[in-house]
Short mmCIF file of C-alpha atoms in Angstrom, two decimals:
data_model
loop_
_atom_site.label_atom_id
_atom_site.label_comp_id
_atom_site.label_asym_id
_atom_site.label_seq_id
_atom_site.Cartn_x
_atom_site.Cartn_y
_atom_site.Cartn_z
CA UNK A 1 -25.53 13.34 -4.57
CA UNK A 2 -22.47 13.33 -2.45
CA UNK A 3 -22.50 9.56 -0.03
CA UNK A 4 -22.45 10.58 3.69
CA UNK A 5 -18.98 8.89 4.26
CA UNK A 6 -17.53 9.77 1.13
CA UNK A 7 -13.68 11.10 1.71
CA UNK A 8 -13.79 12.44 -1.77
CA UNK A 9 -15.77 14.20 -4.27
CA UNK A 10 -17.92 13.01 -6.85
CA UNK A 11 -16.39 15.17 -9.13
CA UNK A 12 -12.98 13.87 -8.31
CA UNK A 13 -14.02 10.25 -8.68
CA UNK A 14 -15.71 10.64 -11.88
CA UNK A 15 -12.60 12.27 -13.14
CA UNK A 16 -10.54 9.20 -11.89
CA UNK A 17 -12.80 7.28 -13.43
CA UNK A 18 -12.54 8.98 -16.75
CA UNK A 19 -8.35 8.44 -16.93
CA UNK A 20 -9.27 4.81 -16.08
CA UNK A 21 -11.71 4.48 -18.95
CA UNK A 22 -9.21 6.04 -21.23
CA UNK A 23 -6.77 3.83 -20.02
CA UNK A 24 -9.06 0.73 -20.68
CA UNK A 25 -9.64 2.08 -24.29
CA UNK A 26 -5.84 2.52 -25.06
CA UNK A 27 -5.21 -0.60 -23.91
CA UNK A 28 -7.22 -1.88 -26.52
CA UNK A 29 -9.78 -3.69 -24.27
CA UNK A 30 -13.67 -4.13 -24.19
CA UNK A 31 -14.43 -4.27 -20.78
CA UNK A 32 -12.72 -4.71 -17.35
CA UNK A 33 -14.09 -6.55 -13.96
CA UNK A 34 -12.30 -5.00 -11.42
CA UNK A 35 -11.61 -6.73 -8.45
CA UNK A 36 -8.57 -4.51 -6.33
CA UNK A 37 -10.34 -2.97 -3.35
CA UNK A 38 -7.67 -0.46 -3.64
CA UNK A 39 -8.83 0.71 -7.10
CA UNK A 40 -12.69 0.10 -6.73
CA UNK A 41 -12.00 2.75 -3.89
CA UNK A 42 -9.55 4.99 -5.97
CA UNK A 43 -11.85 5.48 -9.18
CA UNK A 44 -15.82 3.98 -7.53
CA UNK A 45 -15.25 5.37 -4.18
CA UNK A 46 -16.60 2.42 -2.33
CA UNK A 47 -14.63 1.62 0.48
CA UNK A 48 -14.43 -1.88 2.38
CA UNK A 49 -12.03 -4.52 3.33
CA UNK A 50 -14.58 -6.92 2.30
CA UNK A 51 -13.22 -7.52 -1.23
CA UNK A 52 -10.66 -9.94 -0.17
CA UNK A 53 -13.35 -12.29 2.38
CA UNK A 54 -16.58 -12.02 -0.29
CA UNK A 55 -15.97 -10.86 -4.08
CA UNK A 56 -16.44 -7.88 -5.40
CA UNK A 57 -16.10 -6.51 -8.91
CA UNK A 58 -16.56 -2.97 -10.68
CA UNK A 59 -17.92 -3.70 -14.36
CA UNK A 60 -17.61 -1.48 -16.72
CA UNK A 61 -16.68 -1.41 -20.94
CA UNK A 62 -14.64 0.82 -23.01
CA UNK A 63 -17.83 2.80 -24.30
CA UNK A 64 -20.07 5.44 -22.22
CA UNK A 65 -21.72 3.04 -20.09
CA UNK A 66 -22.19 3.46 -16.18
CA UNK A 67 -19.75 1.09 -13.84
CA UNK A 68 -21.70 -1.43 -12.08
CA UNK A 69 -20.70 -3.11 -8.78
CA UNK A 70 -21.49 -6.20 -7.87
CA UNK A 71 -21.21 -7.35 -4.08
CA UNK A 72 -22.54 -9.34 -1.39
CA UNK A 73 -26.16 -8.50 -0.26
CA UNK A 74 -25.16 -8.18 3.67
CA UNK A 75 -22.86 -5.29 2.68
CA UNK A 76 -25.04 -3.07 -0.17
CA UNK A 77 -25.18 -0.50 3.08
CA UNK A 78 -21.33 0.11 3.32
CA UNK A 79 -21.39 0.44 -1.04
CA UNK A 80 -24.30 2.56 -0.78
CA UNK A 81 -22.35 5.20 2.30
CA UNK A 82 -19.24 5.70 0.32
CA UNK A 83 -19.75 5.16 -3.66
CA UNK A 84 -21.12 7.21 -6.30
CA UNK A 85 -22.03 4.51 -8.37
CA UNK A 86 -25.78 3.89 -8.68
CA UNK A 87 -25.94 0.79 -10.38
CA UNK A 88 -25.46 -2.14 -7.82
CA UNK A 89 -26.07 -5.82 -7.95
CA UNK A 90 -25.99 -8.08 -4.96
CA UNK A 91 -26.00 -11.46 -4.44
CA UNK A 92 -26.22 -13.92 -1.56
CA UNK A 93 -22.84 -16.03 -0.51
CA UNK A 94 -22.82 -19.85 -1.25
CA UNK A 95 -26.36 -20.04 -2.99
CA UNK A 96 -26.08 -17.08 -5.77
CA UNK A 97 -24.07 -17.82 -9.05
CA UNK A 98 -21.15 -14.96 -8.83
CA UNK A 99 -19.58 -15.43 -12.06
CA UNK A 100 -23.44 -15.86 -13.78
CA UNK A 101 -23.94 -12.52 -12.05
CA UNK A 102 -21.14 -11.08 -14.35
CA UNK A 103 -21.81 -12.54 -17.29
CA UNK A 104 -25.58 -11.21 -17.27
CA UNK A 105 -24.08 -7.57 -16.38
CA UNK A 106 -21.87 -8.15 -19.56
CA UNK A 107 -24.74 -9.17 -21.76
CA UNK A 108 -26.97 -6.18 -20.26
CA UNK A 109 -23.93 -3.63 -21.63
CA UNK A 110 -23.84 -5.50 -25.04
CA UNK A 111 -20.93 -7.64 -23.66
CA UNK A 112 -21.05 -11.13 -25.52
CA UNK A 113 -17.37 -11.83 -26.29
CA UNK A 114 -13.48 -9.83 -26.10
CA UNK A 115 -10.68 -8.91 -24.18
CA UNK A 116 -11.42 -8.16 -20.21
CA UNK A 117 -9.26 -6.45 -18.05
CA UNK A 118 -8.83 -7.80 -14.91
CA UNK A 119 -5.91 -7.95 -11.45
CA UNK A 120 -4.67 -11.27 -11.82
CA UNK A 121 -2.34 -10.55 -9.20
CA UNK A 122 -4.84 -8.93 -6.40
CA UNK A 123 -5.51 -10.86 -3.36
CA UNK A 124 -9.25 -10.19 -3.46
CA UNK A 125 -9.10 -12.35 -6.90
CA UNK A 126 -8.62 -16.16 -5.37
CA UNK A 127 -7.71 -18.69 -7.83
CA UNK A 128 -10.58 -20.58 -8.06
CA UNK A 129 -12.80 -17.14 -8.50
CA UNK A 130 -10.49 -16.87 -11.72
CA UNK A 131 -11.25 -20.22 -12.99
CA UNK A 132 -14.84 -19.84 -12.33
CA UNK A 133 -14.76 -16.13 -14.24
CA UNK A 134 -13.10 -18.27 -16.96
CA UNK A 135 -15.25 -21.13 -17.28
CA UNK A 136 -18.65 -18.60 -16.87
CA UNK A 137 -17.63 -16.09 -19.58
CA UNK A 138 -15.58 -18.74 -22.49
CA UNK A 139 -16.09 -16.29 -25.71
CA UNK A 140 -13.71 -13.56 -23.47
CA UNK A 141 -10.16 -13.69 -23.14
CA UNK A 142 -8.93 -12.18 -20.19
CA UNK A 143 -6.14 -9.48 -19.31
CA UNK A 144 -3.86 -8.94 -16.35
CA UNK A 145 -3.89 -4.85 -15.44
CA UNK A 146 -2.63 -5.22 -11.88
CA UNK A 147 0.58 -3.01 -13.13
CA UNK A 148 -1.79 -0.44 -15.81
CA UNK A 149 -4.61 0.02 -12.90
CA UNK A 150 -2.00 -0.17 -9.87
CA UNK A 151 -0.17 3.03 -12.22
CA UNK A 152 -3.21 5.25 -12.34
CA UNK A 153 -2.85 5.61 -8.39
CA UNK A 154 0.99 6.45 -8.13
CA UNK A 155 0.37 10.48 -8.81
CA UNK A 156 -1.24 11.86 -5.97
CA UNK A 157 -4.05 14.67 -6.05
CA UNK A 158 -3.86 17.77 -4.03
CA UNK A 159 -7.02 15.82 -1.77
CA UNK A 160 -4.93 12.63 -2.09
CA UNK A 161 -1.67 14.37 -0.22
CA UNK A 162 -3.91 16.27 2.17
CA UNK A 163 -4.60 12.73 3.15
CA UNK A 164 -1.10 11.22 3.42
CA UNK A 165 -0.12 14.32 5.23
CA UNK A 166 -2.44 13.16 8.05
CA UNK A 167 -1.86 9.76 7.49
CA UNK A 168 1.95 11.01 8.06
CA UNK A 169 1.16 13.18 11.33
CA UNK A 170 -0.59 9.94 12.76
CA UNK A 171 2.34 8.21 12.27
CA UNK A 172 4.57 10.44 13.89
CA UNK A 173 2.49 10.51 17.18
CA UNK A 174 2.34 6.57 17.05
CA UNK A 175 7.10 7.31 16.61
CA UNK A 176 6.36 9.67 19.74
CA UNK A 177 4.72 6.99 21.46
CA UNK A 178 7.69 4.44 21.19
CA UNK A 179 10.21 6.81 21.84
CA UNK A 180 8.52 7.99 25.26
CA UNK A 181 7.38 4.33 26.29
CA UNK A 182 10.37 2.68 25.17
CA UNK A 183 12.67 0.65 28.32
CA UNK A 184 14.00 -2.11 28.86
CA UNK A 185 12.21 -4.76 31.13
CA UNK A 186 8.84 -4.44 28.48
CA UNK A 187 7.56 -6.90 26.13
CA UNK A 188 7.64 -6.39 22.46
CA UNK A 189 3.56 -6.45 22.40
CA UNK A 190 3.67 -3.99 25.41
CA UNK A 191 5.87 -1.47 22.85
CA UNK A 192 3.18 -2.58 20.16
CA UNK A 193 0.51 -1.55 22.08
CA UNK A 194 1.49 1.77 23.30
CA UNK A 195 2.31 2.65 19.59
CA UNK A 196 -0.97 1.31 18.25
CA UNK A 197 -2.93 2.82 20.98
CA UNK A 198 -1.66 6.42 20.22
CA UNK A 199 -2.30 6.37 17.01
CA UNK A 200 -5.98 5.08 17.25
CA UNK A 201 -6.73 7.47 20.23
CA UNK A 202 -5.24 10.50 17.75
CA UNK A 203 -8.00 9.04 14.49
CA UNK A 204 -5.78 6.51 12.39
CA UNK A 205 -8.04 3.99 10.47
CA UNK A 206 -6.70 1.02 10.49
CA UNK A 207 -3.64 -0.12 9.06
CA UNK A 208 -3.09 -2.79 5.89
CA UNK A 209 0.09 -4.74 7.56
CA UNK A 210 0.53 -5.33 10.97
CA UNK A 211 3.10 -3.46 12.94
CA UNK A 212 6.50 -4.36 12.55
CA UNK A 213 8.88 -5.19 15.69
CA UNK A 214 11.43 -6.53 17.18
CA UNK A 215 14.60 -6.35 19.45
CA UNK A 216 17.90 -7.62 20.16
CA UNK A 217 18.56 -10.66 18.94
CA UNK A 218 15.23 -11.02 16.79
CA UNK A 219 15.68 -7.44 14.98
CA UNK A 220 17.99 -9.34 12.15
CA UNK A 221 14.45 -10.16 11.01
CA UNK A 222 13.21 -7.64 8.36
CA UNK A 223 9.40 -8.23 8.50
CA UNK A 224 8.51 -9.52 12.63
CA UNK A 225 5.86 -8.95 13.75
CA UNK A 226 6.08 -8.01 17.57
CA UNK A 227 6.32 -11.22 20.07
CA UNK A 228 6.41 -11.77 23.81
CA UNK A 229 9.77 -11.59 24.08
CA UNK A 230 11.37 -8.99 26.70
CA UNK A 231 12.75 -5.87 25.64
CA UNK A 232 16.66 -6.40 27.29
CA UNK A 233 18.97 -3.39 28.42
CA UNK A 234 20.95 -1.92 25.25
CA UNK A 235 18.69 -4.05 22.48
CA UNK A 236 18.33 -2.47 19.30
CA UNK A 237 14.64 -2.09 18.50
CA UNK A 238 13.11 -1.50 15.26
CA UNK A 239 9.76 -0.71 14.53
CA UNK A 240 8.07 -0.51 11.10
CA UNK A 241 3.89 0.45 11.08
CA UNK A 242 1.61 3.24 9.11
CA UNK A 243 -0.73 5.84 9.90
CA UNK A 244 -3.69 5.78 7.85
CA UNK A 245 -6.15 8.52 6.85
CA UNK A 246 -8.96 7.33 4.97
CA UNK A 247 -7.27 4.39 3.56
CA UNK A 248 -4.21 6.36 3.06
CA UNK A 249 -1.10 5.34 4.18
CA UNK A 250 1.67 6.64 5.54
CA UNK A 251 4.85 4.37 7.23
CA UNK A 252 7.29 5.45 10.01
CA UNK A 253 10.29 3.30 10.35
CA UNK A 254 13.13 3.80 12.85
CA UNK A 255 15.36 2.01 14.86
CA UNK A 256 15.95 2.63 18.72
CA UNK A 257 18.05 1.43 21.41
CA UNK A 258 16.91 0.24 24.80
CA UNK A 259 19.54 2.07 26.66
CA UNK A 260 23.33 2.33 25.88
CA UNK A 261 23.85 0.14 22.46
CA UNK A 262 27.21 -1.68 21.93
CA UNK A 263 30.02 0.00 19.58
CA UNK A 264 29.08 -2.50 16.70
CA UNK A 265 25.14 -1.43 17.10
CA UNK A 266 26.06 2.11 16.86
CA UNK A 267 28.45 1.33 13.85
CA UNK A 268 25.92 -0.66 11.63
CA UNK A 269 23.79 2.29 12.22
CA UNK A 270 25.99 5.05 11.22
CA UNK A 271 26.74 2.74 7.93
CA UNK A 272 22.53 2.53 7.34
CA UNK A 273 22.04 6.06 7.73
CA UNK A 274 25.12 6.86 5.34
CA UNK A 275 22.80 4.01 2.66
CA UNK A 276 19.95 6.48 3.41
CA UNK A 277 21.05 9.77 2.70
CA UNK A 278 22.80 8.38 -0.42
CA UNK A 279 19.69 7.43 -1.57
CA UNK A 280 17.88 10.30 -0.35
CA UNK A 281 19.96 12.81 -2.19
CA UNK A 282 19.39 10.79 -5.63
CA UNK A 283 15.32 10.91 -5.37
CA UNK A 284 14.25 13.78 -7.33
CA UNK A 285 12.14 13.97 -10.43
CA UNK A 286 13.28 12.56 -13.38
CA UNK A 287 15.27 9.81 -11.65
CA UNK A 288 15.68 6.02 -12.97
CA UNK A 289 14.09 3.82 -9.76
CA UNK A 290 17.08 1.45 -10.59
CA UNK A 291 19.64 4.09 -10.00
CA UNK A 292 18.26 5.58 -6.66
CA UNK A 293 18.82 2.15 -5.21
CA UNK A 294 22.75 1.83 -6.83
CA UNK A 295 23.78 5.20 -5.13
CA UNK A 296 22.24 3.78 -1.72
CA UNK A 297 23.74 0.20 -1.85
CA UNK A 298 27.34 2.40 -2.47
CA UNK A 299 28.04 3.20 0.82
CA UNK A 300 27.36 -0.17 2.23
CA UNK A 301 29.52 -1.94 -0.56
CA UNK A 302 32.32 0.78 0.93
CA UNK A 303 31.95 -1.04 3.70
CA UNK A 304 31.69 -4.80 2.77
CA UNK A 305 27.91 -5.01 3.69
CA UNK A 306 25.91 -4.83 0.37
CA UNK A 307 24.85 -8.56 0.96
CA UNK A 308 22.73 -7.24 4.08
CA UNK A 309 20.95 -4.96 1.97
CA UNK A 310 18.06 -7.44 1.65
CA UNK A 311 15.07 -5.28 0.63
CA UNK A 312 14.37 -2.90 -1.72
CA UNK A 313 15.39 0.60 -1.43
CA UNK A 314 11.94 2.03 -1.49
CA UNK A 315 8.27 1.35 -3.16
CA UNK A 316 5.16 2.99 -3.75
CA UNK A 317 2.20 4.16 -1.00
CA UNK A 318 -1.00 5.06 -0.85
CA UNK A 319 -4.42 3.46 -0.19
CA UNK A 320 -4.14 0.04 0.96
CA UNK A 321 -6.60 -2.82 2.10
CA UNK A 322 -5.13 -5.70 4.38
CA UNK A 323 -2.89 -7.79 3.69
CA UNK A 324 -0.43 -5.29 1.84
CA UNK A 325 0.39 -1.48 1.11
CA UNK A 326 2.62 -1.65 -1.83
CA UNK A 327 1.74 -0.49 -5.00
CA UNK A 328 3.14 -0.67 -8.07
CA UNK A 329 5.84 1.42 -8.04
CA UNK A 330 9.22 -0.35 -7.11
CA UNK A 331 12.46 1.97 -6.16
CA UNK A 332 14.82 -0.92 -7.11
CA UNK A 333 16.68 -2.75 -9.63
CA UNK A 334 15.11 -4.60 -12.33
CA UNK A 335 12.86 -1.81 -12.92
CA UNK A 336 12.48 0.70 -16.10
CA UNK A 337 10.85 3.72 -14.18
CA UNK A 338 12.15 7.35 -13.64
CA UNK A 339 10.16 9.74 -10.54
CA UNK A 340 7.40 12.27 -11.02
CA UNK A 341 6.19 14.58 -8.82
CA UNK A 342 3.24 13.95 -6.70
CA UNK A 343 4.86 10.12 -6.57
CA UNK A 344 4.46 9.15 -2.64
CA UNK A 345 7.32 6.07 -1.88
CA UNK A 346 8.61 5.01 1.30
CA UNK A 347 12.63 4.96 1.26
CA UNK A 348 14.40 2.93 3.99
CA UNK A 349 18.14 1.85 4.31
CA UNK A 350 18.11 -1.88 5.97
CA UNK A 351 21.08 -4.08 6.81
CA UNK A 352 20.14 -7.38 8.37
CA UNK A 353 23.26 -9.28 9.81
CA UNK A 354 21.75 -12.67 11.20
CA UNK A 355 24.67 -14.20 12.19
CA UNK A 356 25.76 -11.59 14.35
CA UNK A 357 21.65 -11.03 15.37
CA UNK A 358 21.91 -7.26 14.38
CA UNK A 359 19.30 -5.31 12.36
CA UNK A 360 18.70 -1.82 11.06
CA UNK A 361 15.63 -0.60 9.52
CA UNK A 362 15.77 3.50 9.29
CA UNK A 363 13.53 5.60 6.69
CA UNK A 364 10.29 6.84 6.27
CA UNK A 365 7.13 7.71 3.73
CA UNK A 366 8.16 10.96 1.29
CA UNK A 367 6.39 12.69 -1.08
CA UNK A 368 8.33 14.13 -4.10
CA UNK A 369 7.15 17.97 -5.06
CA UNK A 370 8.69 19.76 -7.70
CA UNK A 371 12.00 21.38 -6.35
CA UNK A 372 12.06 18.80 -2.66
CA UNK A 373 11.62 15.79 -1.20
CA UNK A 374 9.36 15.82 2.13
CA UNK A 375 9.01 13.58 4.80
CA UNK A 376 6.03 12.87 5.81
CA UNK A 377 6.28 10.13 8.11
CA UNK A 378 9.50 8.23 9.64
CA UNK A 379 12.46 9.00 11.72
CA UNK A 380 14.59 9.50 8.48
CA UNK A 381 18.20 10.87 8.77
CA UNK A 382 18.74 11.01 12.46
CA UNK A 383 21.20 9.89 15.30
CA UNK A 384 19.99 6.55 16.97
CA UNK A 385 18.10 7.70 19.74
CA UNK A 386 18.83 5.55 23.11
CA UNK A 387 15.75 5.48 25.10
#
């Protein structure tokens, strides 16, 4: 029976849910207690924020048994709307034994002892929760699969794109939205707003990270989150948020100027933009992550700038639960990973100069097909535009 707010099939679950299974077995593990909201949504279908305030786990072992959830009581409605698992356990916050919970779902699947699977690196797994888990279940030994689970997510289905793709066209109207509202004389929050707004009015969820902003002298700060300050005559402003479709994400990035910018502001952009198409032209299948980021950090040595190259070149997206929408894929070096299609990244050039209180974040969210690379959300390769 399909659940009323289900974005998905059951079929298409199950089948996720099947590759994760497989994936436990190879792995050589008994069991896993997953605890990612991102991947009890991906494989379970149950979708809530919820997993990082109250925990939550998906049980299930490497033979043919059903999953289990286990969740707080108050929310068994919001499981019980989107999942297509049957068999769910509640309990009641502060006076119900979480971990004893687990270990009797265990025991009921012929669970007494072995190796678990678990995200030791989630947010929805607090430290203590782990300690507890360890001190509850002693004859088990447990495994970190925040990479091996994160991994199952990184090649999107033909559903999963259809969602990014609106995910993306929300993002563009909230890129609209700045571009048109956009003047000097405005507060950052004001610019916030109207970009927020847009998208909500147009059907965006709501987004994992909060928007990204700043201008003038604050935009040599990579992450900011938008602040009272006023928006002054020829500021650079950057602005960094997602649309989101069902959980699915999909991030815009450009910079703007707040009327005419100064000769160094249009010069530090023309030098990002020449970072991004570098690395845009070596993204294709096949590619080593590590060498997509070289060819865009060799324009900006060219110039004598590769030590304001702070951040990554790009990283994986998808569905994402607050506080974060990374997942495991990182376009960088240090990493031993070459592209496949239906991989969905964002890319972004980003130079941040703080002494000279200058900052440049351009890019956008692409998915990578066969033969291209499409945009699907972002200003990408384009002149500054001076509002």
């Amino acid at each position: 029976m399909q659940p009323r707010s289900a974005a998905f099939s059951v079929d298409e679950h199950r089948q996720r849910f099947a590759r994760l299974r497989e994936t436990v077995r190879e792995a050589k593990l008994d069991g896993c207690l997953m605890v990612a909201p991102e991947n009890i949504y991906h494989a379970g279908g149950y979708e809530t924020w919820v997993g990082v305030n109250s925990p939550q786990f998906m049980i299930f072992t490497k033979d043919e048994d059903e999953p289990t959830l286990i969740l707080r009581n108050v929310d068994l409605a919001l499981a019980q709307e989107t999942t297509w698992i049957r068999d769910i356990r509640t309990y009641h916050l502060h006076t119900d034994s979480v971990p004893g919970l687990v270990e009797k779902v265990l025991k009921e699947k012929g669970l007494g002892k072995g190796r678990l699977g678990i995200e030791f690196q989630s947010y929805a797994l607090p430290h203590a929760m782990a300690l507890s888990l360890e001190e509850a279940l002693p004859s088990f030994s447990f495994t970190d699969c925040t990479d091996l689970f994160g991994d199952l997510r990184l090649i999107k289905s033909p559903a999963e794109i259809a969602m990014m793709r609106q995910a993306g066209a929300f993002a563009k109207i909230g890129l609209e939205a700045a571009a048109r509202t956009l003047k000097a004389g405005m507060t950052e929050i004001a610019l916030a707003a109207e970009i927020e707004a847009a998208m909500r009015r147009a059907g965006s969820d709501y987004w994992a990270i909060p928007t990204e902003l700043a201008s003038g002298w604050r935009s040599a700060g990579g992450h900011a989150a938008p602040r009272s300050k006023i928006i002054e005559p020829a500021d650079l402003v950057h602005v960094e948020f997602a649309g989101v479709s069902n959980r699915y994400h999909a991030t815009a990035l450009q910079t703007l100027a707040a009327g005419e910018p100064s000769g160094r502001a249009r010069e530090l952009y023309d030098i990002a933009l020449q970072s991004l198409r570098a690395g845009l032209k070596a993204t294709k299948p096949g590619a080593p992550v590590d060498a997509i980021e070289e060819a865009s950090l060799e324009p900006l040595r060219k110039a004598g700038l590769e030590h304001a190259a702070m951040m990554r070149f790009g990283y994986g997206l998808g569905i994402a639960y607050p506080p974060i929408w990374l997942e495991t894929l990182q376009i960088s070096r240090g990493f031993d990973r070459r592209l496949a299609p239906g991989m969905v990244f964002v890319l972004h050039s980003c130079l941040e100069l703080p002494d000279e209180e200058i900052g440049i974040v351009q890019g956008g969210t692409y998915l990578l097909n066969d033969d291209s690379l499409e945009m699907l959300a972002g200003a990408g390769d384009i002149d500054l535009v001076s509002a």
